[in-house]
Amino acid sequence: SKVHLSFISGLLFMLIHLLNPEINILVQGLNLFCAGFLLTILYLKFKNIWLPFVFHFANNIFYSKIELITGYKLE
């Protein structure tokens, strides 16, 4: 089902981020899982890979700008 697929994709999204040494999976794991779940739902709903891609890109840019402006790394 779509829910199961989204759940598995969320887990994979979380696990692939283990390759980034700056990520603490114990702290950020739930957020990463939810992001992967949401991105999968967006793809399944709109049948377009670009929407989740743009959401992911915009999220990364947003947090990078916040970190650059404030000097505070958001978890």
mmCIF file of N, CA, C and O in Angstrom:
data_model
loop_
_atom_site.group_PDB
_atom_site.id
_atom_site.type_symbol
_atom_site.label_atom_id
_atom_site.label_comp_id
_atom_site.label_asym_id
_atom_site.label_seq_id
_atom_site.Cartn_x
_atom_site.Cartn_y
_atom_site.Cartn_z
ATOM 1 N N SER A 1 0.844 -1.187 0.000
ATOM 2 C CA SER A 1 0.000 0.000 0.000
ATOM 3 C C SER A 1 0.885 1.244 0.000
ATOM 4 O O SER A 1 2.097 1.167 0.250
ATOM 5 N N LYS A 2 0.267 2.379 -0.248
ATOM 6 C CA LYS A 2 1.002 3.642 -0.283
ATOM 7 C C LYS A 2 1.583 3.991 1.072
ATOM 8 O O LYS A 2 2.675 4.563 1.156
ATOM 9 N N VAL A 3 0.870 3.648 2.135
ATOM 10 C CA VAL A 3 1.374 3.943 3.484
ATOM 11 C C VAL A 3 2.617 3.109 3.779
ATOM 12 O O VAL A 3 3.606 3.625 4.301
ATOM 13 N N HIS A 4 2.577 1.834 3.428
ATOM 14 C CA HIS A 4 3.733 0.971 3.641
ATOM 15 C C HIS A 4 4.931 1.444 2.811
ATOM 16 O O HIS A 4 6.070 1.470 3.303
ATOM 17 N N LEU A 5 4.677 1.800 1.574
ATOM 18 C CA LEU A 5 5.735 2.307 0.708
ATOM 19 C C LEU A 5 6.342 3.583 1.297
ATOM 20 O O LEU A 5 7.562 3.744 1.322
ATOM 21 N N SER A 6 5.500 4.475 1.793
ATOM 22 C CA SER A 6 5.972 5.721 2.387
ATOM 23 C C SER A 6 6.772 5.447 3.655
ATOM 24 O O SER A 6 7.783 6.107 3.928
ATOM 25 N N PHE A 7 6.340 4.481 4.437
ATOM 26 C CA PHE A 7 7.049 4.098 5.655
ATOM 27 C C PHE A 7 8.448 3.577 5.317
ATOM 28 O O PHE A 7 9.443 3.994 5.916
ATOM 29 N N ILE A 8 8.530 2.693 4.339
ATOM 30 C CA ILE A 8 9.819 2.136 3.924
ATOM 31 C C ILE A 8 10.710 3.230 3.342
ATOM 32 O O ILE A 8 11.910 3.296 3.637
ATOM 33 N N SER A 9 10.138 4.109 2.536
ATOM 34 C CA SER A 9 10.912 5.212 1.968
ATOM 35 C C SER A 9 11.421 6.144 3.055
ATOM 36 O O SER A 9 12.544 6.647 2.978
ATOM 37 N N GLY A 10 10.599 6.389 4.064
ATOM 38 C CA GLY A 10 11.021 7.220 5.189
ATOM 39 C C GLY A 10 12.205 6.606 5.912
ATOM 40 O O GLY A 10 13.165 7.299 6.270
ATOM 41 N N LEU A 11 12.151 5.295 6.117
ATOM 42 C CA LEU A 11 13.281 4.601 6.763
ATOM 43 C C LEU A 11 14.541 4.678 5.905
ATOM 44 O O LEU A 11 15.636 4.934 6.414
ATOM 45 N N LEU A 12 14.386 4.470 4.605
ATOM 46 C CA LEU A 12 15.538 4.543 3.707
ATOM 47 C C LEU A 12 16.129 5.951 3.666
ATOM 48 O O LEU A 12 17.347 6.129 3.652
ATOM 49 N N PHE A 13 15.250 6.957 3.650
ATOM 50 C CA PHE A 13 15.699 8.347 3.647
ATOM 51 C C PHE A 13 16.509 8.630 4.916
ATOM 52 O O PHE A 13 17.569 9.260 4.868
ATOM 53 N N MET A 14 16.018 8.138 6.039
ATOM 54 C CA MET A 14 16.715 8.327 7.312
ATOM 55 C C MET A 14 18.065 7.608 7.277
ATOM 56 O O MET A 14 19.089 8.175 7.657
ATOM 57 N N LEU A 15 18.081 6.368 6.814
ATOM 58 C CA LEU A 15 19.308 5.581 6.821
ATOM 59 C C LEU A 15 20.362 6.109 5.853
ATOM 60 O O LEU A 15 21.557 6.061 6.153
ATOM 61 N N ILE A 16 19.941 6.631 4.713
ATOM 62 C CA ILE A 16 20.913 7.157 3.747
ATOM 63 C C ILE A 16 21.642 8.373 4.319
ATOM 64 O O ILE A 16 22.783 8.641 3.972
ATOM 65 N N HIS A 17 20.986 9.070 5.239
ATOM 66 C CA HIS A 17 21.622 10.234 5.862
ATOM 67 C C HIS A 17 22.672 9.830 6.900
ATOM 68 O O HIS A 17 23.399 10.686 7.398
ATOM 69 N N LEU A 18 22.781 8.549 7.205
ATOM 70 C CA LEU A 18 23.864 8.077 8.075
ATOM 71 C C LEU A 18 25.226 8.274 7.410
ATOM 72 O O LEU A 18 26.257 8.306 8.086
ATOM 73 N N LEU A 19 25.226 8.416 6.086
ATOM 74 C CA LEU A 19 26.477 8.642 5.365
ATOM 75 C C LEU A 19 27.056 10.030 5.653
ATOM 76 O O LEU A 19 28.234 10.265 5.406
ATOM 77 N N ASN A 20 26.226 10.933 6.151
ATOM 78 C CA ASN A 20 26.674 12.273 6.503
ATOM 79 C C ASN A 20 27.194 12.245 7.944
ATOM 80 O O ASN A 20 26.423 12.060 8.874
ATOM 81 N N PRO A 21 28.501 12.465 8.155
ATOM 82 C CA PRO A 21 29.050 12.372 9.511
ATOM 83 C C PRO A 21 28.559 13.466 10.458
ATOM 84 O O PRO A 21 28.697 13.343 11.670
ATOM 85 N N GLU A 22 27.973 14.530 9.934
ATOM 86 C CA GLU A 22 27.481 15.620 10.786
ATOM 87 C C GLU A 22 26.102 15.337 11.369
ATOM 88 O O GLU A 22 25.618 16.086 12.196
ATOM 89 N N ILE A 23 25.470 14.277 10.913
ATOM 90 C CA ILE A 23 24.114 13.975 11.367
ATOM 91 C C ILE A 23 24.151 12.979 12.510
ATOM 92 O O ILE A 23 24.787 11.929 12.416
ATOM 93 N N ASN A 24 23.470 13.328 13.580
ATOM 94 C CA ASN A 24 23.300 12.432 14.718
ATOM 95 C C ASN A 24 21.933 11.771 14.560
ATOM 96 O O ASN A 24 20.907 12.416 14.756
ATOM 97 N N ILE A 25 21.937 10.519 14.201
ATOM 98 C CA ILE A 25 20.685 9.820 13.884
ATOM 99 C C ILE A 25 19.772 9.719 15.100
ATOM 100 O O ILE A 25 18.546 9.687 14.964
ATOM 101 N N LEU A 26 20.344 9.688 16.297
ATOM 102 C CA LEU A 26 19.524 9.623 17.507
ATOM 103 C C LEU A 26 18.763 10.930 17.732
ATOM 104 O O LEU A 26 17.660 10.919 18.274
ATOM 105 N N VAL A 27 19.358 12.041 17.329
ATOM 106 C CA VAL A 27 18.720 13.349 17.514
ATOM 107 C C VAL A 27 17.814 13.684 16.338
ATOM 108 O O VAL A 27 16.689 14.146 16.500
ATOM 109 N N GLN A 28 18.293 13.440 15.136
ATOM 110 C CA GLN A 28 17.580 13.878 13.932
ATOM 111 C C GLN A 28 16.841 12.754 13.203
ATOM 112 O O GLN A 28 16.199 13.005 12.186
ATOM 113 N N GLY A 29 16.915 11.551 13.710
ATOM 114 C CA GLY A 29 16.322 10.410 13.023
ATOM 115 C C GLY A 29 14.833 10.546 12.761
ATOM 116 O O GLY A 29 14.367 10.285 11.654
ATOM 117 N N LEU A 30 14.083 10.961 13.771
ATOM 118 C CA LEU A 30 12.636 11.081 13.588
ATOM 119 C C LEU A 30 12.298 12.148 12.546
ATOM 120 O O LEU A 30 11.416 11.946 11.701
ATOM 121 N N ASN A 31 13.005 13.269 12.588
ATOM 122 C CA ASN A 31 12.762 14.321 11.590
ATOM 123 C C ASN A 31 13.074 13.833 10.184
ATOM 124 O O ASN A 31 12.339 14.124 9.234
ATOM 125 N N LEU A 32 14.173 13.108 10.038
ATOM 126 C CA LEU A 32 14.534 12.573 8.726
ATOM 127 C C LEU A 32 13.515 11.558 8.239
ATOM 128 O O LEU A 32 13.146 11.548 7.062
ATOM 129 N N PHE A 33 13.057 10.694 9.136
ATOM 130 C CA PHE A 33 12.036 9.719 8.764
ATOM 131 C C PHE A 33 10.768 10.427 8.280
ATOM 132 O O PHE A 33 10.212 10.087 7.242
ATOM 133 N N CYS A 34 10.323 11.422 9.037
ATOM 134 C CA CYS A 34 9.105 12.165 8.672
ATOM 135 C C CYS A 34 9.282 12.888 7.341
ATOM 136 O O CYS A 34 8.355 12.937 6.526
ATOM 137 N N ALA A 35 10.470 13.429 7.115
ATOM 138 C CA ALA A 35 10.733 14.107 5.839
ATOM 139 C C ALA A 35 10.653 13.117 4.682
ATOM 140 O O ALA A 35 10.020 13.397 3.654
ATOM 141 N N GLY A 36 11.269 11.963 4.834
ATOM 142 C CA GLY A 36 11.203 10.949 3.786
ATOM 143 C C GLY A 36 9.790 10.465 3.541
ATOM 144 O O GLY A 36 9.377 10.263 2.399
ATOM 145 N N PHE A 37 9.036 10.308 4.614
ATOM 146 C CA PHE A 37 7.629 9.901 4.505
ATOM 147 C C PHE A 37 6.839 10.957 3.730
ATOM 148 O O PHE A 37 6.112 10.647 2.792
ATOM 149 N N LEU A 38 7.016 12.228 4.111
ATOM 150 C CA LEU A 38 6.302 13.333 3.455
ATOM 151 C C LEU A 38 6.701 13.463 1.991
ATOM 152 O O LEU A 38 5.834 13.641 1.121
ATOM 153 N N LEU A 39 7.984 13.367 1.700
ATOM 154 C CA LEU A 39 8.423 13.488 0.310
ATOM 155 C C LEU A 39 7.848 12.374 -0.551
ATOM 156 O O LEU A 39 7.478 12.592 -1.702
ATOM 157 N N THR A 40 7.739 11.188 0.016
ATOM 158 C CA THR A 40 7.136 10.068 -0.721
ATOM 159 C C THR A 40 5.650 10.312 -0.958
ATOM 160 O O THR A 40 5.136 10.064 -2.054
ATOM 161 N N ILE A 41 4.954 10.808 0.057
ATOM 162 C CA ILE A 41 3.528 11.122 -0.101
ATOM 163 C C ILE A 41 3.331 12.173 -1.194
ATOM 164 O O ILE A 41 2.420 12.053 -2.022
ATOM 165 N N LEU A 42 4.193 13.194 -1.211
ATOM 166 C CA LEU A 42 4.098 14.221 -2.258
ATOM 167 C C LEU A 42 4.272 13.607 -3.637
ATOM 168 O O LEU A 42 3.528 13.932 -4.571
ATOM 169 N N TYR A 43 5.246 12.726 -3.765
ATOM 170 C CA TYR A 43 5.459 12.078 -5.052
ATOM 171 C C TYR A 43 4.252 11.240 -5.464
ATOM 172 O O TYR A 43 3.787 11.312 -6.605
ATOM 173 N N LEU A 44 3.748 10.441 -4.541
ATOM 174 C CA LEU A 44 2.616 9.571 -4.867
ATOM 175 C C LEU A 44 1.348 10.365 -5.176
ATOM 176 O O LEU A 44 0.557 9.968 -6.032
ATOM 177 N N LYS A 45 1.161 11.479 -4.496
ATOM 178 C CA LYS A 45 -0.045 12.291 -4.697
ATOM 179 C C LYS A 45 -0.019 13.003 -6.052
ATOM 180 O O LYS A 45 -1.015 13.032 -6.767
ATOM 181 N N PHE A 46 1.131 13.594 -6.392
ATOM 182 C CA PHE A 46 1.203 14.433 -7.590
ATOM 183 C C PHE A 46 1.880 13.763 -8.777
ATOM 184 O O PHE A 46 1.947 14.341 -9.858
ATOM 185 N N LYS A 47 2.416 12.549 -8.578
ATOM 186 C CA LYS A 47 3.049 11.787 -9.663
ATOM 187 C C LYS A 47 4.131 12.600 -10.382
ATOM 188 O O LYS A 47 4.237 12.591 -11.606
ATOM 189 N N ASN A 48 4.902 13.335 -9.577
ATOM 190 C CA ASN A 48 5.929 14.191 -10.139
ATOM 191 C C ASN A 48 7.104 14.218 -9.172
ATOM 192 O O ASN A 48 6.955 14.595 -8.016
ATOM 193 N N ILE A 49 8.290 13.841 -9.640
ATOM 194 C CA ILE A 49 9.468 13.798 -8.774
ATOM 195 C C ILE A 49 9.982 15.194 -8.437
ATOM 196 O O ILE A 49 10.677 15.392 -7.439
ATOM 197 N N TRP A 50 9.639 16.182 -9.246
ATOM 198 C CA TRP A 50 10.178 17.522 -9.043
ATOM 199 C C TRP A 50 9.633 18.205 -7.796
ATOM 200 O O TRP A 50 10.347 18.978 -7.154
ATOM 201 N N LEU A 51 8.423 17.950 -7.417
ATOM 202 C CA LEU A 51 7.860 18.578 -6.223
ATOM 203 C C LEU A 51 8.612 18.149 -4.958
ATOM 204 O O LEU A 51 9.074 19.013 -4.197
ATOM 205 N N PRO A 52 8.806 16.856 -4.699
ATOM 206 C CA PRO A 52 9.610 16.483 -3.535
ATOM 207 C C PRO A 52 11.054 16.965 -3.640
ATOM 208 O O PRO A 52 11.664 17.353 -2.648
ATOM 209 N N PHE A 53 11.596 16.972 -4.854
ATOM 210 C CA PHE A 53 12.959 17.460 -5.058
ATOM 211 C C PHE A 53 13.074 18.924 -4.651
ATOM 212 O O PHE A 53 13.999 19.304 -3.933
ATOM 213 N N VAL A 54 12.128 19.738 -5.079
ATOM 214 C CA VAL A 54 12.145 21.168 -4.748
ATOM 215 C C VAL A 54 11.927 21.376 -3.253
ATOM 216 O O VAL A 54 12.586 22.222 -2.643
ATOM 217 N N PHE A 55 11.041 20.604 -2.648
ATOM 218 C CA PHE A 55 10.832 20.707 -1.197
ATOM 219 C C PHE A 55 12.122 20.380 -0.438
ATOM 220 O O PHE A 55 12.489 21.075 0.511
ATOM 221 N N HIS A 56 12.800 19.313 -0.835
ATOM 222 C CA HIS A 56 14.043 18.922 -0.183
ATOM 223 C C HIS A 56 15.106 20.006 -0.364
ATOM 224 O O HIS A 56 15.784 20.399 0.585
ATOM 225 N N PHE A 57 15.245 20.498 -1.579
ATOM 226 C CA PHE A 57 16.222 21.542 -1.877
ATOM 227 C C PHE A 57 15.922 22.814 -1.090
ATOM 228 O O PHE A 57 16.821 23.408 -0.483
ATOM 229 N N ALA A 58 14.660 23.235 -1.077
ATOM 230 C CA ALA A 58 14.269 24.453 -0.351
ATOM 231 C C ALA A 58 14.514 24.297 1.149
ATOM 232 O O ALA A 58 14.968 25.238 1.816
ATOM 233 N N ASN A 59 14.230 23.132 1.679
ATOM 234 C CA ASN A 59 14.480 22.872 3.097
ATOM 235 C C ASN A 59 15.967 23.005 3.419
ATOM 236 O O ASN A 59 16.351 23.642 4.396
ATOM 237 N N ASN A 60 16.813 22.405 2.592
ATOM 238 C CA ASN A 60 18.256 22.486 2.817
ATOM 239 C C ASN A 60 18.761 23.924 2.712
ATOM 240 O O ASN A 60 19.587 24.358 3.522
ATOM 241 N N ILE A 61 18.282 24.661 1.737
ATOM 242 C CA ILE A 61 18.690 26.061 1.579
ATOM 243 C C ILE A 61 18.225 26.879 2.778
ATOM 244 O O ILE A 61 18.983 27.683 3.325
ATOM 245 N N PHE A 62 16.981 26.685 3.207
ATOM 246 C CA PHE A 62 16.442 27.423 4.341
ATOM 247 C C PHE A 62 17.304 27.222 5.593
ATOM 248 O O PHE A 62 17.712 28.180 6.246
ATOM 249 N N TYR A 63 17.594 25.971 5.921
ATOM 250 C CA TYR A 63 18.380 25.693 7.120
ATOM 251 C C TYR A 63 19.820 26.175 6.980
ATOM 252 O O TYR A 63 20.424 26.618 7.957
ATOM 253 N N SER A 64 20.369 26.121 5.768
ATOM 254 C CA SER A 64 21.716 26.639 5.550
ATOM 255 C C SER A 64 21.765 28.144 5.768
ATOM 256 O O SER A 64 22.703 28.670 6.371
ATOM 257 N N LYS A 65 20.746 28.850 5.291
ATOM 258 C CA LYS A 65 20.688 30.313 5.464
ATOM 259 C C LYS A 65 20.517 30.684 6.934
ATOM 260 O O LYS A 65 21.151 31.623 7.421
ATOM 261 N N ILE A 66 19.669 29.950 7.648
ATOM 262 C CA ILE A 66 19.477 30.205 9.079
ATOM 263 C C ILE A 66 20.795 30.018 9.818
ATOM 264 O O ILE A 66 21.179 30.828 10.655
ATOM 265 N N GLU A 67 21.501 28.944 9.493
ATOM 266 C CA GLU A 67 22.779 28.664 10.137
ATOM 267 C C GLU A 67 23.803 29.753 9.795
ATOM 268 O O GLU A 67 24.557 30.204 10.661
ATOM 269 N N LEU A 68 23.816 30.189 8.541
ATOM 270 C CA LEU A 68 24.753 31.220 8.111
ATOM 271 C C LEU A 68 24.475 32.552 8.804
ATOM 272 O O LEU A 68 25.404 33.223 9.276
ATOM 273 N N ILE A 69 23.206 32.930 8.904
ATOM 274 C CA ILE A 69 22.823 34.210 9.502
ATOM 275 C C ILE A 69 23.007 34.211 11.011
ATOM 276 O O ILE A 69 23.560 35.163 11.569
ATOM 277 N N THR A 70 22.584 33.150 11.675
ATOM 278 C CA THR A 70 22.602 33.136 13.145
ATOM 279 C C THR A 70 23.857 32.506 13.720
ATOM 280 O O THR A 70 24.200 32.758 14.877
ATOM 281 N N GLY A 71 24.540 31.682 12.943
ATOM 282 C CA GLY A 71 25.696 30.950 13.452
ATOM 283 C C GLY A 71 25.288 29.770 14.303
ATOM 284 O O GLY A 71 26.124 29.074 14.872
ATOM 285 N N TYR A 72 23.982 29.524 14.406
ATOM 286 C CA TYR A 72 23.455 28.436 15.219
ATOM 287 C C TYR A 72 23.045 27.290 14.311
ATOM 288 O O TYR A 72 22.279 27.466 13.374
ATOM 289 N N LYS A 73 23.562 26.099 14.593
ATOM 290 C CA LYS A 73 23.213 24.928 13.785
ATOM 291 C C LYS A 73 21.930 24.314 14.325
ATOM 292 O O LYS A 73 21.890 23.851 15.456
ATOM 293 N N LEU A 74 20.886 24.337 13.519
ATOM 294 C CA LEU A 74 19.614 23.744 13.913
ATOM 295 C C LEU A 74 19.699 22.234 13.812
ATOM 296 O O LEU A 74 20.246 21.694 12.876
ATOM 297 N N GLU A 75 19.168 21.550 14.795
ATOM 298 C CA GLU A 75 19.173 20.080 14.798
ATOM 299 C C GLU A 75 17.944 19.574 14.138
ATOM 300 O O GLU A 75 16.876 19.722 14.423
#
